[in-house]
């Protein structure tokens, strides 16, 4: 079943590539994929992602059915990466790799969802995410001044109030080597992966936004957890080739993880990464392509954004078909798409 | 004896050995260990003379056969495994599981090790050996550069043997192994600070155990059947890179001078790094 699916999506990608980035080639879809693409085309959301365009990285948005890809940034000479949309869809936080050689830094920015109003909010920082009310951005401070694409090169977590323009540090100053921050919908928790830090070899953690406790998420091996909009499920990379889903109870003490199931899988020649629940929790966007660099700012030739139903993960569609390397999808509420 | 004089003697010894490739014996174990230099960033390196040695083992695993004579040029090698303090001093995030500035850095990828070599070279005003592509992940090594690089598998084994031809340079039994290595039987399921066990005759610590060490070569179990006799550098391509020496969690049988293993150099994601792999660096001998 999986093999058939992969043949189908590979064929689909080839045909889509041949017709370019315009309206999607529905004729290449299986009946199941066509049905999925049809459903996705009616959703009032877009997907924002990072895309290497031959000279630098730009942020694009695209409809979930693969149509209407738009460059949001147009910033030659700098690399715009790791976009995350605010829950109300008004803004996007992201990182920018700017400067060259020993002067290169990774900084956190915020802009309007249209790509205007670009503003730097932190220097030498990375892995930003939004609070559920869209008022604050949490980000991780860079561990050293020296630039690196190492995702875990972080020390300390900061909350930035976008309206007030003020920043304050998380009360736990022992947060070290975290990456892939995700703020729970209730606002009380953050999840992240830790690598070689805080006493862990490698683990996925949950910790309170306003406290010093740290809990290892049981059974969640691998990396890059993302929480569903109701906060009751988590999806993450179980391996390079497997995105898993499990039920999560952050109200339990300590948090519990149950009903683990493998969801999106690909052959050993390829990888799946960067899973992200849609705003209604029914779909998962993710990056997929031949073995490549999944870290932020690392090239992954042939990677594209895909979408699957969380409850039917064996059917995928390719959402992007152009660009050298498309990664880090994040769902962007887009009211203007309603009723399209 | 001054370092300069020792270098001159070593160079002369190398020339003599180089001019006599039919020599069947490893360099004699001298009463004094090789000279040790302190590098600009503070590490200690032993200057090993060039020489012939028997690489591999006809009594070992199939990938260790055949035992064969190999020449390596003189080179400098770290007396200890690269520590977490050395890693952090170059502003590289320390990925280690067992945190301690004096313990060897682990959970390092092959690429991490190459990046460290280049950074260490730059910090000391030396020529970086590695050119790495961000786009493809491919790398090349300039063996003529005077900067730091990973040891070839032949250099590693030559250094480990320190003139011996037995399974282990520190002796055959468990008691002698425990004196020179941290491994499954005595490590306490963790790495230990580098350089606490007894060094080999050339003043090199922890070649057996503590962390297994990345070498520069791709791993090919059949390579010894066709490897060149002088300064072999491994096959031109491969899926795995060589690791040597065994680690804190290895059985004694893996802690042998000739024991070989391969590991995916591209376990590029942090999720899948191993806390039993580190490395040490080498440099060209001063001319």
XYZ file of C-alpha atoms in Angstrom:
627
model
C 0.000 0.000 0.000
C 2.757 2.361 0.953
C 4.763 1.465 -2.147
C 1.793 2.198 -4.350
C 1.319 5.506 -2.612
C 4.910 6.486 -3.189
C 4.779 5.605 -6.849
C 1.700 7.722 -7.172
C 3.105 10.760 -5.444
C 6.376 10.450 -7.336
C 4.469 10.406 -10.608
C 2.346 13.254 -9.370
C 5.425 15.322 -8.550
C 6.937 14.699 -11.976
C 3.795 15.811 -13.767
C 3.409 18.821 -11.510
C 7.007 19.762 -12.148
C 6.387 19.595 -15.867
C 3.522 22.027 -15.713
C 5.245 24.503 -13.409
C 4.035 26.285 -10.316
C 0.648 27.385 -11.528
C -2.631 25.638 -10.892
C -2.060 22.046 -9.863
C -2.201 19.192 -12.339
C -5.268 17.421 -11.119
C -4.990 14.860 -13.885
C -1.875 13.403 -12.203
C -3.669 12.733 -8.948
C -5.207 9.430 -8.002
C -8.852 9.617 -7.131
C -7.916 9.755 -3.446
C -5.378 12.503 -4.015
C -7.785 14.449 -6.189
C -10.375 14.255 -3.443
C -7.835 15.462 -0.893
C -6.680 18.274 -3.170
C -10.275 19.294 -3.698
C -10.906 19.498 0.039
C -7.698 21.420 0.630
C -8.577 23.941 -2.064
C -11.603 25.068 -0.086
C -9.786 25.729 3.175
C -9.390 29.314 4.438
C -5.691 28.873 5.066
C -2.403 29.082 3.267
C 0.891 27.392 4.034
C 3.989 29.523 4.555
C 7.389 27.920 4.037
C 11.058 28.591 3.354
C 12.269 28.146 -0.205
C 15.767 28.270 -1.675
C 15.505 30.046 -4.987
C 18.994 29.544 -6.425
C 20.717 32.476 -4.709
C 19.074 32.818 -1.337
C 16.192 31.662 0.836
C 12.827 33.436 0.611
C 9.549 32.904 2.421
C 6.645 31.842 0.236
C 3.012 31.114 0.898
C 0.832 28.758 -1.101
C -2.736 27.485 -0.958
C -2.942 23.991 0.543
C -4.004 22.591 -2.823
C -0.740 23.825 -4.354
C -2.035 26.839 -6.208
C -1.181 30.496 -5.801
C 2.442 30.310 -4.613
C 3.599 33.804 -3.655
C 6.999 35.166 -2.616
C 6.414 37.132 0.599
C 9.893 38.471 1.177
C 11.865 39.411 -1.976
C 15.018 40.069 0.026
C 18.061 39.466 -2.178
C 21.268 38.831 -0.304
C 19.757 37.626 2.957
C 18.267 34.270 3.876
C 14.736 34.278 5.281
C 13.892 31.026 7.038
C 11.706 29.147 9.534
C 8.384 31.023 9.224
C 5.698 30.633 11.859
C 2.291 32.270 11.491
C 0.464 33.824 14.431
C -2.752 31.961 15.301
C -4.861 34.878 14.020
C -2.952 34.888 10.745
C -1.965 38.540 11.011
C 1.764 38.124 11.403
C 4.680 35.825 10.679
C 7.766 35.411 12.834
C 10.863 33.967 11.188
C 14.650 33.981 11.255
C 17.026 35.796 8.955
C 20.593 34.718 8.313
C 22.379 37.937 7.413
C 25.944 39.072 6.935
C 28.800 37.000 5.622
C 31.727 35.016 6.961
C 32.595 35.702 10.586
C 29.999 38.506 10.715
C 27.098 36.249 9.803
C 24.301 36.069 12.383
C 20.895 34.460 12.738
C 18.264 36.929 13.949
C 14.536 36.820 14.674
C 12.109 39.016 12.721
C 8.389 39.675 12.614
C 6.381 40.892 9.621
C 2.768 41.175 8.516
C 1.360 38.111 6.800
C 1.508 40.005 3.513
C 5.278 40.346 3.860
C 5.232 44.048 4.759
C 6.315 45.690 8.004
C 9.441 43.597 8.413
C 11.047 44.232 11.808
C 13.978 42.646 13.651
C 13.134 41.763 17.258
C 16.225 39.835 18.380
C 19.872 39.474 17.381
C 21.594 36.092 17.572
C 18.388 34.202 18.234
C 16.437 31.412 16.571
C 13.500 28.968 16.605
C 10.693 31.499 17.270
C 7.058 30.574 17.846
C 3.865 32.456 18.764
C 1.872 32.557 21.957
C -1.699 31.352 21.387
C -3.032 34.914 21.679
C -0.609 36.117 19.016
C 0.788 38.830 21.265
C 4.159 37.344 22.119
C 6.945 35.524 20.362
C 9.087 33.010 22.247
C 12.561 32.483 20.861
C 15.816 30.831 21.874
C 19.027 32.796 22.282
C 22.077 31.695 20.334
C 24.618 29.931 22.539
C 27.648 31.573 20.947
C 28.292 34.615 18.795
C 29.718 32.409 16.074
C 27.159 31.595 13.377
C 26.031 28.016 12.983
C 23.181 26.152 11.379
C 23.191 23.698 14.299
C 19.594 23.760 15.437
C 20.403 23.039 19.106
C 23.004 25.837 19.456
C 20.822 27.719 21.955
C 20.967 28.858 25.534
C 18.072 30.600 27.247
C 14.521 31.374 26.199
C 13.050 34.863 25.786
C 9.476 36.120 25.485
C 9.045 39.168 23.263
C 5.862 41.243 23.490
C 5.271 42.354 19.919
C 2.979 45.282 20.737
C 5.012 46.648 23.630
C 8.384 45.839 22.080
C 9.672 44.444 25.361
C 11.533 41.234 26.100
C 11.934 39.154 29.241
C 13.757 35.952 29.944
C 12.040 32.690 30.891
C 12.310 32.054 34.633
C 14.280 28.855 34.029
C 17.790 30.004 33.137
C 18.881 26.385 32.713
C 17.168 25.927 29.357
C 20.017 24.793 27.141
C 20.365 23.199 23.715
C 16.650 23.341 22.932
C 15.207 23.582 19.447
C 11.858 23.452 17.683
C 9.845 25.449 20.204
C 6.079 25.032 20.200
C 3.698 26.926 22.511
C 0.654 24.970 23.697
C -2.790 26.316 22.780
C -3.615 26.796 26.478
C -0.591 29.056 26.776
C 0.743 27.265 29.819
C 3.309 24.962 28.213
C 6.103 24.933 25.705
C 7.476 21.849 24.021
C 10.882 21.462 22.391
C 13.597 18.989 21.557
C 16.787 19.020 23.625
C 20.090 17.686 22.351
C 23.108 17.210 24.594
C 21.786 19.501 27.308
C 19.855 19.708 30.591
C 21.064 16.239 31.516
C 19.597 14.633 28.422
C 21.352 12.869 25.599
C 18.414 13.663 23.354
C 14.747 14.030 24.276
C 11.502 15.854 23.671
C 10.462 18.016 26.593
C 7.471 19.889 27.941
C 8.030 22.739 30.373
C 5.780 25.451 31.782
C 5.848 28.922 30.276
C 6.017 30.333 33.804
C 7.902 27.786 35.891
C 11.074 25.815 36.312
C 9.763 22.272 35.959
C 10.936 20.226 32.982
C 9.282 16.974 31.883
C 10.569 14.505 29.349
C 7.689 13.478 27.094
C 7.476 9.715 27.540
C 7.592 7.499 24.445
C 8.295 10.487 22.197
C 11.718 9.540 20.827
C 13.050 11.515 17.895
C 12.610 15.225 17.455
C 10.589 18.290 16.484
C 7.260 17.967 18.310
C 4.279 20.016 17.123
C 1.046 20.319 19.069
C -2.451 20.088 17.630
C -4.664 23.187 17.975
C -6.565 21.598 20.869
C -3.308 20.643 22.547
C -4.397 17.017 22.840
C -2.161 15.481 20.179
C 1.483 15.752 19.276
C 3.139 14.929 15.959
C 6.901 14.607 15.603
C 9.729 12.880 13.784
C 10.156 9.371 15.117
C 12.985 8.920 12.588
C 14.146 10.425 9.296
C 11.415 8.471 7.541
C 8.544 8.460 10.032
C 6.281 11.184 11.388
C 4.298 9.860 14.334
C 1.188 11.079 16.143
C 0.219 10.421 19.755
C -2.347 11.583 22.266
C -0.994 14.057 24.775
C -2.312 15.155 28.152
C -0.511 18.237 29.392
C -2.942 18.569 32.298
C -1.643 15.353 33.851
C 1.264 15.603 36.218
C 3.628 14.727 34.707
C 2.287 15.030 31.121
C 1.326 11.706 29.544
C 1.646 10.413 25.995
C -0.511 7.504 24.810
C -1.775 5.831 21.648
C 1.391 6.358 19.647
C 0.941 5.567 15.957
C 3.163 5.940 12.942
C 1.532 8.311 10.498
C 3.534 9.563 7.524
C 6.241 7.223 6.260
C 8.611 7.208 3.314
C 11.303 4.884 1.946
C 14.899 4.930 3.255
C 16.062 6.868 0.209
C 13.948 9.844 1.295
C 13.034 11.781 4.413
C 9.976 13.425 5.938
C 10.347 16.321 8.376
C 8.842 19.495 9.870
C 5.312 18.261 10.555
C 2.718 20.911 11.376
C -0.951 20.462 12.312
C -3.482 22.555 10.404
C -5.580 25.051 12.414
C -8.425 22.518 12.641
C -6.072 19.648 13.447
C -7.315 17.561 10.519
C -4.305 17.914 8.234
C -0.543 17.743 8.552
C 1.825 19.721 6.358
C 5.391 18.433 6.121
C 8.609 18.553 4.107
C 9.657 15.592 2.018
C 12.455 14.766 -0.352
C 15.636 12.794 -1.000
C 18.136 12.544 1.859
C 19.240 16.100 2.580
C 19.695 18.740 5.232
C 16.604 19.156 7.370
C 18.182 21.757 9.659
C 17.210 25.391 9.236
C 19.396 26.943 6.548
C 20.735 23.596 5.314
C 20.152 22.719 1.683
C 17.775 19.870 0.939
C 17.646 19.549 -2.828
C 14.405 18.219 -4.187
C 12.458 18.762 -0.982
C 8.873 19.917 -1.292
C 5.940 20.734 0.923
C 3.301 18.033 1.175
C -0.031 17.678 2.955
C -1.803 14.601 4.313
C -4.907 14.065 6.375
C -3.978 13.267 9.966
C -6.559 10.469 9.986
C -5.554 9.164 6.543
C -1.772 9.675 6.368
C -1.144 7.223 3.524
C -2.520 9.685 0.983
C -0.398 12.762 0.341
C -0.301 15.521 -2.189
C 2.663 17.655 -3.208
C 1.895 21.304 -2.573
C 5.070 22.798 -4.045
C 6.813 21.831 -7.226
C 9.318 24.606 -7.910
C 12.303 25.997 -5.993
C 15.427 24.068 -5.100
C 14.589 23.299 -1.489
C 11.210 23.849 0.183
C 10.964 23.200 3.926
C 9.484 24.161 7.296
C 5.777 24.527 6.405
C 3.459 26.340 8.793
C -0.280 26.856 8.360
C -1.308 30.468 7.915
C -4.951 31.419 8.604
C -6.025 33.420 5.547
C -9.585 34.780 5.815
C -9.344 36.125 2.273
C -9.299 32.538 1.036
C -12.693 31.783 2.603
C -15.357 31.013 0.007
C -12.828 30.986 -2.830
C 67.148 17.021 24.429
C 65.642 20.058 22.737
C 62.549 19.728 20.590
C 64.465 21.054 17.604
C 67.175 18.424 18.008
C 64.589 15.669 18.415
C 62.804 16.828 15.287
C 66.063 16.727 13.372
C 66.760 13.209 14.621
C 63.248 12.094 13.784
C 63.503 13.576 10.306
C 66.774 11.775 9.785
C 65.250 8.549 11.081
C 62.342 8.986 8.711
C 64.654 9.477 5.773
C 66.580 6.341 6.643
C 63.396 4.333 7.051
C 61.916 5.814 3.894
C 64.959 4.881 1.896
C 64.755 1.302 3.102
C 61.257 0.103 2.200
C 62.319 -3.511 2.441
C 62.732 -3.129 6.180
C 60.391 -5.652 7.784
C 60.345 -4.351 11.304
C 58.314 -1.622 12.890
C 60.275 1.316 14.251
C 61.956 0.152 17.430
C 60.319 1.302 20.599
C 62.663 3.970 21.851
C 63.334 4.400 25.522
C 62.011 7.952 25.381
C 58.550 8.699 24.027
C 58.288 10.979 20.994
C 58.546 14.716 21.582
C 55.384 16.485 22.601
C 54.483 19.994 21.531
C 51.868 22.287 23.006
C 49.795 23.867 20.264
C 48.815 27.520 20.056
C 45.351 26.719 21.436
C 46.722 24.590 24.216
C 46.473 20.972 23.099
C 49.362 18.546 23.411
C 50.472 16.643 20.322
C 53.079 13.922 19.946
C 55.376 14.021 16.953
C 55.434 10.479 15.626
C 58.284 9.418 13.347
C 57.493 8.023 9.927
C 57.811 4.283 9.667
C 56.648 0.899 8.445
C 54.296 -1.215 10.515
C 52.083 -4.269 10.153
C 48.509 -3.052 9.730
C 45.539 -5.339 10.311
C 45.529 -8.826 11.751
C 45.297 -12.248 10.163
C 43.829 -13.519 13.415
C 41.136 -10.845 13.611
C 37.865 -10.182 11.845
C 37.540 -10.581 8.086
C 37.823 -6.827 7.573
C 41.203 -6.833 9.370
C 42.746 -9.238 6.858
C 45.244 -9.528 5.407
C 47.780 -8.083 7.769
C 49.972 -5.995 5.518
C 52.949 -3.693 5.702
C 52.187 0.003 5.566
C 54.342 3.105 5.639
C 53.115 6.335 7.173
C 54.945 9.643 7.037
C 55.802 11.466 10.238
C 52.874 13.375 11.729
C 51.642 15.133 14.839
C 48.732 13.563 16.725
C 46.704 14.759 19.711
C 47.845 13.009 22.873
C 44.214 13.004 24.044
C 40.787 12.807 22.499
C 39.334 16.254 21.716
C 37.618 17.474 24.868
C 34.401 19.376 25.355
C 36.418 22.340 26.621
C 38.357 22.442 23.354
C 35.116 22.289 21.402
C 33.497 25.109 23.346
C 36.625 27.250 23.232
C 36.095 27.528 19.486
C 32.448 28.549 20.023
C 31.137 25.247 18.758
C 28.015 23.991 20.560
C 28.975 20.954 22.597
C 26.575 18.135 21.691
C 27.899 15.753 24.327
C 25.635 13.664 26.483
C 28.090 13.216 29.359
C 28.844 16.830 30.154
C 32.252 17.699 31.602
C 34.788 20.068 30.060
C 37.558 17.507 30.489
C 35.708 14.595 28.968
C 35.883 13.861 25.268
C 33.284 15.502 23.089
C 30.773 12.925 21.769
C 27.595 12.850 19.713
C 29.758 14.568 17.106
C 29.118 13.865 13.471
C 31.910 13.333 10.987
C 31.136 16.812 9.694
C 31.330 18.284 13.210
C 34.792 16.788 13.502
C 35.874 18.296 10.189
C 34.459 21.683 11.171
C 36.357 21.555 14.440
C 39.569 20.718 12.578
C 39.109 23.736 10.313
C 38.212 26.073 13.181
C 41.199 24.892 15.175
C 43.425 25.462 12.139
C 42.116 29.002 11.679
C 42.514 29.748 15.376
C 46.184 28.802 15.122
C 46.895 30.525 11.809
C 47.160 27.234 9.914
C 45.698 26.266 6.566
C 42.341 24.463 6.936
C 42.436 21.002 5.381
C 38.738 20.558 4.630
C 36.572 22.109 1.943
C 32.911 21.372 2.618
C 29.901 22.058 0.450
C 26.801 23.334 2.200
C 24.747 22.436 -0.857
C 25.711 18.809 -1.285
C 27.313 17.889 2.015
C 30.369 16.687 0.075
C 33.880 17.352 1.370
C 37.467 17.136 0.227
C 40.624 17.027 2.342
C 43.845 18.770 1.367
C 46.487 16.502 2.869
C 49.185 19.015 1.909
C 47.700 21.752 4.088
C 49.419 22.276 7.426
C 46.196 22.463 9.443
C 44.308 19.914 11.469
C 42.475 16.931 10.055
C 41.249 13.518 11.123
C 43.864 10.751 11.107
C 43.807 8.279 8.284
C 42.988 4.801 9.448
C 46.628 3.837 8.894
C 47.867 6.781 10.970
C 45.451 5.872 13.722
C 46.541 2.246 13.894
C 50.212 3.193 13.649
C 49.764 5.566 16.585
C 47.770 3.015 18.547
C 50.311 0.242 18.074
C 53.225 2.465 19.111
C 55.659 -0.040 17.690
C 53.850 -3.161 18.913
C 52.469 -5.979 16.794
C 50.269 -7.657 19.403
C 46.505 -7.257 19.779
C 46.932 -4.421 22.240
C 49.893 -2.235 22.983
C 49.130 -2.313 26.712
C 49.104 -6.075 27.150
C 46.863 -9.032 26.468
C 44.835 -9.513 29.657
C 41.879 -7.762 31.263
C 43.989 -6.255 34.025
C 46.332 -4.543 31.591
C 43.374 -3.378 29.515
C 41.728 -1.820 32.555
C 44.900 0.161 33.168
C 44.870 1.740 29.729
C 41.183 1.940 28.769
C 37.684 2.906 29.844
C 35.332 0.283 28.461
C 32.263 -1.751 29.320
C 33.892 -3.428 32.321
C 35.127 -0.323 34.134
C 33.599 2.840 32.650
C 30.483 2.996 34.827
C 28.385 3.457 31.647
C 29.810 6.866 30.883
C 32.791 8.592 29.324
C 35.625 9.660 31.614
C 37.925 12.700 31.536
C 40.447 12.312 28.735
C 43.927 11.181 29.707
C 43.319 9.467 33.045
C 44.433 5.971 32.028
C 47.972 4.865 31.300
C 49.170 6.127 27.910
C 50.799 3.904 25.314
C 54.534 3.915 24.715
C 54.232 6.988 22.539
C 52.392 8.983 25.185
C 48.930 8.705 23.645
C 45.883 8.275 25.893
C 42.540 6.538 25.442
C 43.192 5.032 22.031
C 41.301 2.057 23.401
C 37.892 2.946 24.820
C 36.372 6.141 26.241
C 35.042 7.249 22.834
C 35.501 5.528 19.493
C 37.278 7.875 17.106
C 36.367 9.035 13.637
C 39.089 8.451 11.064
C 39.391 10.154 7.694
C 38.827 7.055 5.555
C 35.655 5.608 4.153
C 35.094 2.131 5.537
C 35.466 -0.778 3.146
C 35.763 -4.237 4.724
C 37.799 -5.433 1.743
C 40.119 -2.442 1.475
C 43.188 -4.179 2.861
C 43.279 -6.523 -0.111
C 44.134 -3.633 -2.396
C 45.317 -0.732 -0.271
C 48.561 0.989 -1.282
C 51.591 0.347 0.924
C 52.466 3.994 1.504
C 50.178 6.419 3.288
C 46.877 4.699 2.412
C 43.888 7.021 2.634
C 41.005 4.620 2.177
C 38.667 4.103 -0.755
C 37.650 7.099 -2.847
C 34.008 6.840 -1.823
C 31.808 4.911 0.514
C 28.694 4.860 2.615
C 30.393 4.582 6.002
C 33.388 6.266 7.622
C 35.903 4.398 9.754
C 35.700 4.566 13.538
C 38.442 3.033 15.661
C 39.334 2.089 19.191
C 36.022 1.139 20.787
C 34.275 3.150 23.469
C 33.066 3.281 27.066
C 30.315 0.817 26.175
C 32.428 -1.594 24.097
C 33.347 -5.136 24.965
C 37.040 -5.913 25.400
C 37.053 -7.750 22.076
C 36.473 -4.436 20.263
C 39.398 -2.768 21.985
C 42.175 -4.064 19.772
C 44.685 -2.170 17.666
C 43.439 -3.757 14.450
C 39.684 -3.759 15.165
C 37.737 -1.820 12.546
C 34.200 -0.464 12.373
C 32.186 1.799 10.099
C 29.553 4.405 10.913
C 27.333 6.582 8.787
C 29.189 9.906 8.527
C 25.919 11.614 7.729
C 23.861 10.870 10.785
C 23.253 14.524 10.136
C 20.269 14.987 12.347
C 20.888 15.601 15.989
C 18.276 12.966 16.831
C 20.455 10.115 15.778
C 23.948 10.984 17.005
C 25.838 8.486 19.166
C 27.300 9.292 22.563
C 30.131 6.823 22.053
C 31.873 8.553 19.122
C 34.426 11.358 19.305
C 37.745 12.013 17.615
C 41.288 13.308 17.843
C 43.204 15.400 15.313
C 46.472 15.056 13.426
C 48.676 17.523 11.555
C 51.527 17.258 9.106
C 54.901 17.022 10.821
C 56.781 20.327 10.701
C 59.151 20.429 7.721
